[in-house]
XYZ file of N, CA and C in Angstrom:
585
model
N 117.331 122.433 62.570
C 118.897 123.331 61.842
C 120.204 122.313 62.112
N 120.444 121.865 61.548
C 121.726 120.708 61.661
C 123.207 121.191 61.280
N 124.038 120.830 62.257
C 125.465 120.883 62.249
C 126.099 120.217 61.826
N 126.944 120.003 60.913
C 128.058 118.702 60.446
C 129.281 119.246 61.084
N 129.355 118.055 62.022
C 130.927 118.641 62.874
C 132.001 117.724 62.523
N 132.684 117.782 61.867
C 134.182 116.584 61.056
C 135.412 117.098 62.381
N 136.031 116.272 62.627
C 137.139 116.373 63.617
C 137.172 117.705 64.357
N 135.812 117.573 65.498
C 135.812 118.736 66.213
C 135.226 120.141 65.754
N 135.193 120.004 64.224
C 135.092 121.605 63.758
C 133.739 121.213 62.967
N 132.851 122.563 63.157
C 131.797 122.850 62.603
C 132.310 123.075 60.509
N 131.942 122.284 60.321
C 132.021 122.405 58.525
C 130.935 122.859 57.447
N 129.600 122.475 58.449
C 128.444 122.935 57.243
C 127.274 123.210 58.018
N 126.554 123.859 57.867
C 125.500 123.975 58.369
C 124.390 123.730 57.736
N 123.014 123.052 57.521
C 121.647 122.418 56.790
C 120.436 123.362 57.793
N 120.183 124.302 56.868
C 118.949 124.933 57.167
C 117.301 124.059 57.079
N 117.751 123.024 56.114
C 116.639 121.965 55.590
C 117.399 121.041 55.373
N 116.414 119.921 55.586
C 117.548 118.664 54.864
C 117.394 118.657 53.739
N 119.214 118.137 53.454
C 119.136 118.188 51.721
C 120.207 116.614 52.076
N 120.711 115.981 50.435
C 121.398 115.226 50.603
C 122.753 115.781 50.697
N 123.879 114.978 51.118
C 124.831 115.813 51.693
C 126.477 114.790 51.203
N 127.718 114.829 50.796
C 128.795 114.062 50.893
C 129.474 114.088 52.260
N 129.899 113.067 52.843
C 130.988 112.876 53.604
C 131.645 112.247 53.463
N 132.977 112.404 53.520
C 134.287 111.504 53.382
C 133.801 110.687 51.760
N 133.514 109.290 51.681
C 133.435 108.959 50.425
C 131.994 108.011 50.381
N 131.159 108.740 51.569
C 129.588 107.923 51.615
C 128.898 109.563 51.182
N 127.758 108.939 50.139
C 126.790 110.049 50.062
C 125.794 109.823 51.186
N 125.004 110.454 51.193
C 123.860 110.387 52.533
C 122.502 111.079 51.613
N 121.283 110.567 51.769
C 120.612 111.313 51.528
C 119.815 112.239 52.353
N 119.014 113.043 51.871
C 117.968 114.002 53.053
C 117.403 113.324 53.756
N 117.083 111.855 53.455
C 116.442 111.121 54.681
C 117.407 110.657 56.022
N 118.034 110.620 55.879
C 118.827 110.904 57.460
C 118.643 112.008 58.403
N 118.052 112.856 57.904
C 117.675 114.041 58.800
C 116.137 113.679 59.588
N 115.370 112.758 58.751
C 114.090 112.688 59.440
C 113.860 110.903 59.754
N 114.668 110.212 59.170
C 114.448 108.961 59.605
C 115.304 108.203 60.613
N 116.404 108.449 60.914
C 117.779 108.285 61.575
C 117.295 108.710 62.775
N 117.883 107.837 63.835
C 117.910 108.758 64.945
C 118.862 109.437 65.588
N 118.519 110.123 66.851
C 119.467 110.980 67.012
C 121.197 110.075 67.191
N 121.208 109.434 67.740
C 122.586 108.935 67.920
C 123.208 108.261 66.856
N 122.287 107.976 65.506
C 122.985 107.698 64.359
C 123.127 108.907 64.099
N 122.800 109.632 63.622
C 122.729 111.124 63.152
C 124.502 111.352 63.823
N 124.701 111.665 65.398
C 125.400 111.819 66.198
C 126.977 111.456 65.322
N 126.375 109.436 65.320
C 127.514 109.104 64.859
C 128.525 109.260 63.631
N 127.685 110.063 62.657
C 128.342 110.660 61.464
C 128.885 111.762 61.888
N 128.557 112.984 63.189
C 128.670 113.991 63.584
C 127.952 115.118 62.735
N 126.356 114.603 62.957
C 125.635 115.474 62.778
C 124.589 115.516 63.406
N 124.585 116.687 64.399
C 124.222 117.618 65.642
C 122.932 118.538 65.216
N 122.017 118.312 65.905
C 120.400 119.192 65.948
C 121.214 120.635 66.806
N 121.010 121.375 66.131
C 121.151 122.790 66.556
C 120.557 123.398 67.501
N 121.055 123.562 68.552
C 120.222 124.454 69.788
C 120.352 125.943 70.164
N 119.140 126.351 70.144
C 119.282 127.922 69.854
C 119.290 128.547 71.415
N 120.363 129.927 71.691
C 120.316 130.397 72.517
C 119.939 132.007 72.170
N 118.647 132.721 72.439
C 118.589 133.741 72.468
C 118.834 134.690 73.443
N 119.079 134.147 74.578
C 119.305 135.059 75.455
C 119.920 136.311 74.932
N 120.890 137.012 74.249
C 121.384 137.979 73.389
C 120.703 138.902 72.348
N 119.078 137.677 72.304
C 118.925 138.571 71.152
C 117.811 139.611 71.415
N 117.637 140.440 70.779
C 116.789 141.687 71.219
C 115.413 142.311 70.176
N 114.775 142.729 70.278
C 113.853 143.061 69.382
C 114.272 143.877 68.406
N 114.244 143.727 67.035
C 114.746 144.135 66.070
C 113.846 145.646 65.886
N 113.393 145.821 66.545
C 112.717 147.508 65.932
C 113.640 148.204 66.730
N 114.556 148.226 67.805
C 115.372 148.715 68.736
C 116.537 148.644 68.502
N 117.200 147.030 68.146
C 118.214 146.912 68.387
C 118.655 145.930 66.835
N 120.185 146.233 66.512
C 120.733 145.480 65.334
C 121.374 144.301 65.961
N 120.873 142.920 65.787
C 121.456 141.699 66.454
C 122.865 141.516 65.530
N 123.707 140.557 66.010
C 125.264 139.929 65.140
C 123.799 138.391 64.588
N 124.868 138.690 63.936
C 124.824 137.231 62.960
C 124.694 136.092 64.250
N 124.213 134.649 64.369
C 124.623 133.721 65.144
C 125.600 133.458 65.023
N 126.277 133.078 65.874
C 127.697 131.728 66.101
C 127.327 130.503 66.393
N 128.011 129.575 65.643
C 127.602 128.203 66.218
C 128.969 127.578 66.785
N 128.528 126.908 68.207
C 129.784 126.599 68.813
C 129.610 125.326 69.282
N 130.623 124.227 68.820
C 130.388 122.769 69.161
C 131.125 122.518 70.392
N 130.544 121.751 71.231
C 130.850 121.362 72.621
C 131.315 119.843 72.765
N 132.116 119.597 72.523
C 132.523 117.864 72.665
C 132.093 117.381 73.531
N 132.455 117.701 74.941
C 132.348 117.106 76.128
C 130.348 116.809 76.429
N 129.699 117.892 75.615
C 128.162 118.124 75.979
C 127.802 116.859 74.965
N 128.434 116.978 73.503
C 127.864 116.667 72.232
C 126.866 117.612 71.882
N 127.018 119.106 71.876
C 125.909 119.879 71.214
C 126.274 120.701 70.633
N 125.680 121.429 69.650
C 126.292 122.267 68.709
C 124.822 123.436 69.130
N 125.439 124.973 69.150
C 124.562 125.867 69.639
C 125.030 127.013 68.341
N 123.470 127.536 68.632
C 123.759 129.047 67.832
C 123.167 130.062 68.614
N 124.154 131.154 69.064
C 123.981 132.043 69.887
C 124.568 133.944 69.257
N 123.578 134.187 69.740
C 123.877 136.018 69.415
C 125.002 136.658 70.235
N 125.810 137.229 69.603
C 126.374 138.510 70.068
C 125.951 139.520 70.985
N 126.624 140.460 71.421
C 125.766 141.448 71.869
C 125.011 142.348 70.952
N 124.075 142.401 71.433
C 123.116 143.757 70.171
C 123.697 145.002 71.025
N 123.384 145.555 69.363
C 123.819 147.229 69.254
C 122.536 148.038 68.925
N 122.492 148.994 70.142
C 121.389 149.469 70.221
C 121.563 150.558 68.714
N 119.801 150.320 68.318
C 119.958 151.601 66.601
C 119.858 153.118 66.878
N 120.842 153.695 66.040
C 121.024 154.663 66.142
C 119.841 155.932 66.227
N 119.857 157.008 66.961
C 118.526 157.628 67.121
C 118.643 158.553 66.058
N 119.604 159.575 66.049
C 119.763 160.499 65.335
C 120.078 160.231 63.408
N 120.048 161.053 62.265
C 120.081 160.650 61.065
C 121.371 160.853 60.964
N 122.203 160.134 60.562
C 123.425 160.062 59.903
C 123.779 159.872 58.832
N 124.946 161.049 58.012
C 125.166 160.849 56.590
C 123.885 161.925 55.859
N 124.262 162.168 54.966
C 122.842 163.271 54.116
C 123.089 163.178 52.722
N 122.078 163.333 52.160
C 121.923 163.543 50.774
C 121.649 161.941 50.310
N 122.033 161.272 49.329
C 121.746 159.561 49.097
C 122.777 158.749 50.241
N 123.446 159.400 51.231
C 124.025 158.272 52.250
C 123.372 158.631 53.219
N 122.066 159.126 53.033
C 121.172 159.658 54.507
C 120.735 158.424 55.424
N 120.987 157.719 56.096
C 120.433 157.112 57.030
C 119.598 157.341 58.029
N 118.430 157.054 58.145
C 117.588 157.695 59.157
C 117.937 156.968 60.492
N 117.785 158.245 61.658
C 117.948 157.209 63.148
C 116.626 157.030 63.555
N 116.609 156.262 64.402
C 115.106 155.743 65.537
C 114.402 156.674 64.995
N 114.701 157.758 65.718
C 113.420 158.606 66.043
C 112.631 159.450 64.830
N 113.948 159.692 63.583
C 113.454 160.125 62.336
C 112.223 158.849 62.312
N 112.506 158.083 62.273
C 111.177 156.398 61.741
C 110.191 156.861 62.243
N 110.201 156.629 63.922
C 109.314 156.581 64.820
C 108.670 157.822 64.731
N 109.073 159.000 64.051
C 108.072 160.697 64.596
C 107.511 160.084 63.188
N 108.040 159.698 61.974
C 107.594 159.302 60.680
C 105.936 158.369 60.714
N 106.270 157.830 61.514
C 104.873 156.413 61.897
C 103.963 157.355 62.248
N 104.377 158.216 63.550
C 103.472 158.841 64.112
C 102.204 159.532 63.245
N 103.277 160.798 62.792
C 102.640 161.292 61.328
C 101.891 160.872 60.072
N 102.333 159.677 59.904
C 101.645 158.676 59.017
C 100.230 158.318 59.478
N 100.083 157.987 60.749
C 98.882 157.660 61.643
C 98.292 158.228 61.711
N 98.967 159.910 62.372
C 98.067 161.171 62.396
C 97.029 161.461 61.162
N 97.975 161.233 59.508
C 97.278 161.537 58.398
C 96.738 160.699 58.215
N 96.515 159.688 58.293
C 95.378 158.894 58.048
C 94.264 158.821 58.607
N 94.505 159.328 59.946
C 93.093 159.501 60.788
C 92.310 160.546 60.531
N 93.445 161.886 60.236
C 92.860 163.049 59.716
C 92.210 162.462 58.641
N 92.411 162.301 57.346
C 91.850 161.794 56.390
C 90.506 161.481 55.961
N 90.133 160.655 57.254
C 88.835 160.240 57.669
C 87.748 161.231 57.535
N 88.255 162.441 57.828
C 87.639 163.927 58.177
C 87.490 164.882 57.321
N 88.800 164.655 56.472
C 88.749 166.104 55.264
C 87.375 166.166 54.498
N 87.055 165.363 54.158
C 86.075 166.347 53.200
C 84.862 167.073 54.211
N 85.139 167.196 55.310
C 84.342 167.997 56.185
C 85.142 169.304 55.803
N 86.261 169.246 55.767
C 87.117 170.140 55.802
C 86.633 170.862 54.063
N 87.073 170.351 52.919
C 86.675 170.265 51.724
C 85.805 170.523 51.762
N 84.568 170.499 52.463
C 82.900 170.947 52.049
C 82.978 172.142 53.088
N 83.894 171.888 53.698
C 83.365 173.854 54.110
C 84.389 175.053 53.095
N 85.673 174.667 52.709
C 86.219 175.217 51.758
C 85.367 175.561 50.366
N 84.538 174.867 49.808
C 83.572 174.348 48.946
C 82.563 175.508 49.126
N 81.726 175.119 49.741
C 80.129 175.348 50.259
C 80.224 176.249 51.248
N 80.950 176.565 52.360
C 81.161 177.308 53.349
C 79.777 176.337 54.837
N 79.937 175.196 54.121
C 78.989 174.558 55.365
C 79.908 173.915 56.143
N 79.611 174.514 57.086
C 79.725 174.263 58.721
C 80.543 173.187 59.057
N 81.806 172.978 59.595
C 82.490 171.071 60.194
C 81.515 171.344 61.268
N 81.220 170.297 61.738
C 80.584 170.249 63.188
C 81.379 169.880 64.111
N 81.020 170.670 65.379
C 82.004 170.453 66.501
C 82.605 169.465 66.904
N 82.111 168.454 66.862
C 82.814 167.369 67.576
C 84.007 166.954 66.395
N 83.440 167.089 65.198
C 84.544 166.911 63.928
C 85.699 167.625 64.100
N 85.417 169.188 64.591
C 87.048 169.665 64.985
C 87.738 169.570 66.102
N 86.877 169.088 66.624
C 87.624 168.902 68.403
C 88.312 167.331 67.851
N 87.585 166.528 67.493
C 88.615 165.277 67.551
C 89.935 165.509 66.168
N 89.598 166.190 65.248
C 90.788 166.934 64.501
C 92.207 167.786 65.570
N 91.651 168.682 66.802
C 92.448 169.125 67.112
C 93.143 167.869 67.829
N 91.902 167.069 68.662
C 92.753 166.529 69.367
C 93.619 165.345 69.111
N 93.392 165.255 67.614
C 94.737 164.224 66.593
C 95.697 165.248 66.968
N 96.036 166.204 66.466
C 96.898 167.037 66.039
C 97.994 167.364 67.541
N 96.872 167.410 68.510
C 97.660 167.669 69.970
C 98.405 166.531 70.336
N 97.524 165.631 70.269
C 98.036 164.007 70.577
C 99.346 163.611 69.724
N 99.639 164.073 68.480
C 100.891 163.778 67.559
C 101.806 164.527 67.979
N 101.572 166.114 68.294
C 102.226 166.579 68.838
C 103.454 166.048 70.069
N 102.022 165.707 71.107
C 102.688 165.109 72.412
C 103.394 163.873 71.943
N 102.898 163.469 71.243
C 103.932 161.604 71.383
C 105.246 162.294 70.455
N 105.027 163.201 69.016
C 106.479 163.324 68.371
C 107.435 163.885 69.597
N 106.929 164.907 70.629
C 107.537 165.307 71.878
C 108.312 164.215 72.587
N 107.699 163.231 73.124
C 107.685 162.185 74.103
C 109.100 161.424 73.352
N 108.746 161.135 71.696
C 110.371 160.689 71.173
C 110.957 161.527 71.162
N 111.337 162.612 71.029
C 112.231 163.141 70.550
C 113.455 163.470 72.020
N 112.597 163.486 73.433
C 112.428 163.365 74.696
C 113.444 162.321 74.725
N 113.478 161.087 74.391
C 113.504 159.612 75.141
C 115.250 160.189 75.155
N 115.573 159.835 76.076
C 117.216 159.955 76.344
C 117.893 158.724 75.459
N 117.408 157.477 75.777
C 118.049 156.524 75.161
C 117.019 155.583 74.492
N 117.410 154.451 74.083
C 116.700 153.456 73.844
C 115.916 152.436 75.032
N 116.520 152.503 75.882
C 115.058 151.566 76.899
C 113.880 152.617 77.226
N 114.616 153.855 76.981
C 113.096 155.367 77.027
C 112.162 154.715 75.882
N 112.953 154.597 74.812
C 112.341 154.642 73.320
C 111.203 153.427 73.554
N 111.895 152.323 74.233
C 111.127 151.038 74.378
C 109.664 150.804 75.401
N 110.119 151.708 76.437
C 109.095 152.005 77.331
C 108.235 153.025 77.235
N 108.435 153.114 75.974
C 106.873 154.472 75.330
C 106.663 153.478 75.108
N 106.849 152.778 74.265
C 105.793 151.551 72.995
C 105.455 150.765 73.918
N 105.989 150.080 75.400
C 105.281 148.976 75.550
C 103.925 149.147 76.503
N 102.949 148.098 76.088
C 102.030 147.899 76.478
C 101.905 147.231 78.056
N 101.314 148.047 78.966
C 100.824 147.225 80.116
C 99.648 147.361 80.562
N 99.323 146.665 81.355
C 97.831 146.627 81.927
C 97.860 147.641 83.276
N 97.305 149.060 83.042
C 97.208 149.778 84.035
C 95.536 149.622 84.585
N 95.118 148.719 84.364
C 93.436 148.184 84.801
C 94.111 147.052 86.272
N 92.845 146.518 86.169
C 93.314 145.534 87.271
C 93.190 144.018 86.365
N 93.498 142.433 86.863
C 93.534 141.730 86.481
C 91.888 141.309 85.848
N 90.962 141.421 87.039
C 89.288 141.265 86.219
C 89.148 142.116 85.293
N 89.632 143.656 85.329
C 88.915 144.618 84.266
C 90.109 145.481 83.677
N 91.212 144.344 82.744
C 92.305 144.757 82.352
C 91.962 146.366 81.704
N 92.858 146.995 81.180
C 92.862 148.118 80.761
C 94.632 148.323 80.007
N 94.672 147.895 79.134
C 95.822 148.050 78.169
C 96.326 149.442 77.265
N 97.175 149.751 77.829
C 98.041 151.550 77.148
C 99.364 151.846 77.351
N 99.908 152.361 76.775
C 101.106 152.370 76.872
C 101.818 153.788 77.116
N 102.792 154.304 77.563
C 103.146 155.412 78.275
C 102.936 156.161 77.112
N 102.766 156.004 75.556
C 103.105 157.103 74.417
C 101.624 157.158 73.809
N 101.019 156.375 74.685
C 99.510 157.081 73.729
C 98.872 156.604 73.154
N 98.239 156.709 72.545
C 97.435 156.234 71.261
C 96.821 157.859 70.761
N 96.636 157.841 69.579
C 96.229 159.050 68.784
C 94.588 158.545 68.773
N 93.373 159.744 69.204
C 92.056 159.818 69.356
C 91.580 158.837 68.227
N 90.361 158.309 68.276
C 89.617 157.481 67.310
C 88.312 158.423 67.339
N 87.302 158.755 66.254
C 86.392 159.483 66.313
C 85.527 158.732 66.585
N 84.449 159.085 67.739
C 83.800 158.229 68.079
C 82.685 158.548 67.017
N 81.798 157.107 66.917
C 80.845 157.249 66.054
C 79.310 158.002 66.488
C-alpha cells in the first residue's frame, strides 16, 4: 500500500499498483514495482507502514478505520487504528432493529455445536421411539454429557463480567508440560462420542 503526499498532505492511497496523474505528469503502474524507494519518494509516493498496536480481535471488538499520517521529518506514512470498542454483550433493539449481543451470538454457536453433536446419535432416539429398541447406555451417557456441558458453557458465557472475561473463556492454553502439552480452554469443549 502506498500513499501519495503533496505539499505535506496525503492526497491519495493506493491499495494496488495503478497508473496515476500528478501535476502535468502521467505515471504508469510500473512506478510501484520498478522505481527505487528514493525515486518514488522524490515524487511524493511513500510505502505505508502499518501500526496495529491498537487493533484488537474482531470477534470481541469493533476496530476503528485506519488513519493515515505523514511524518515529514521521518519521511514516512503510517496507517494506525484508533481505540477499539468492545462489542455489546446484550441484545439491543427489537424486531427488525434487533442487534444481537456478543453473548447471544456465542450461546447460539454453543447450541449449534451441541445440536450437531447430538444429531450424530439422534437415530438411536428415533429407533427407540419407532421400534422400542433400547438406546445403548454409552449413547445415553454421551448425550447427557453433551447437554450438561452445553449448559455449563452457556452459564459461563452468561456470567462473564466483561469482554476480557469472555476472551479468557476461549483462550487456548497449555495446561500440560512442554514435553507433553495439553491444550485446553477455560470454557472447555463439548464431549465427543468415543468409538
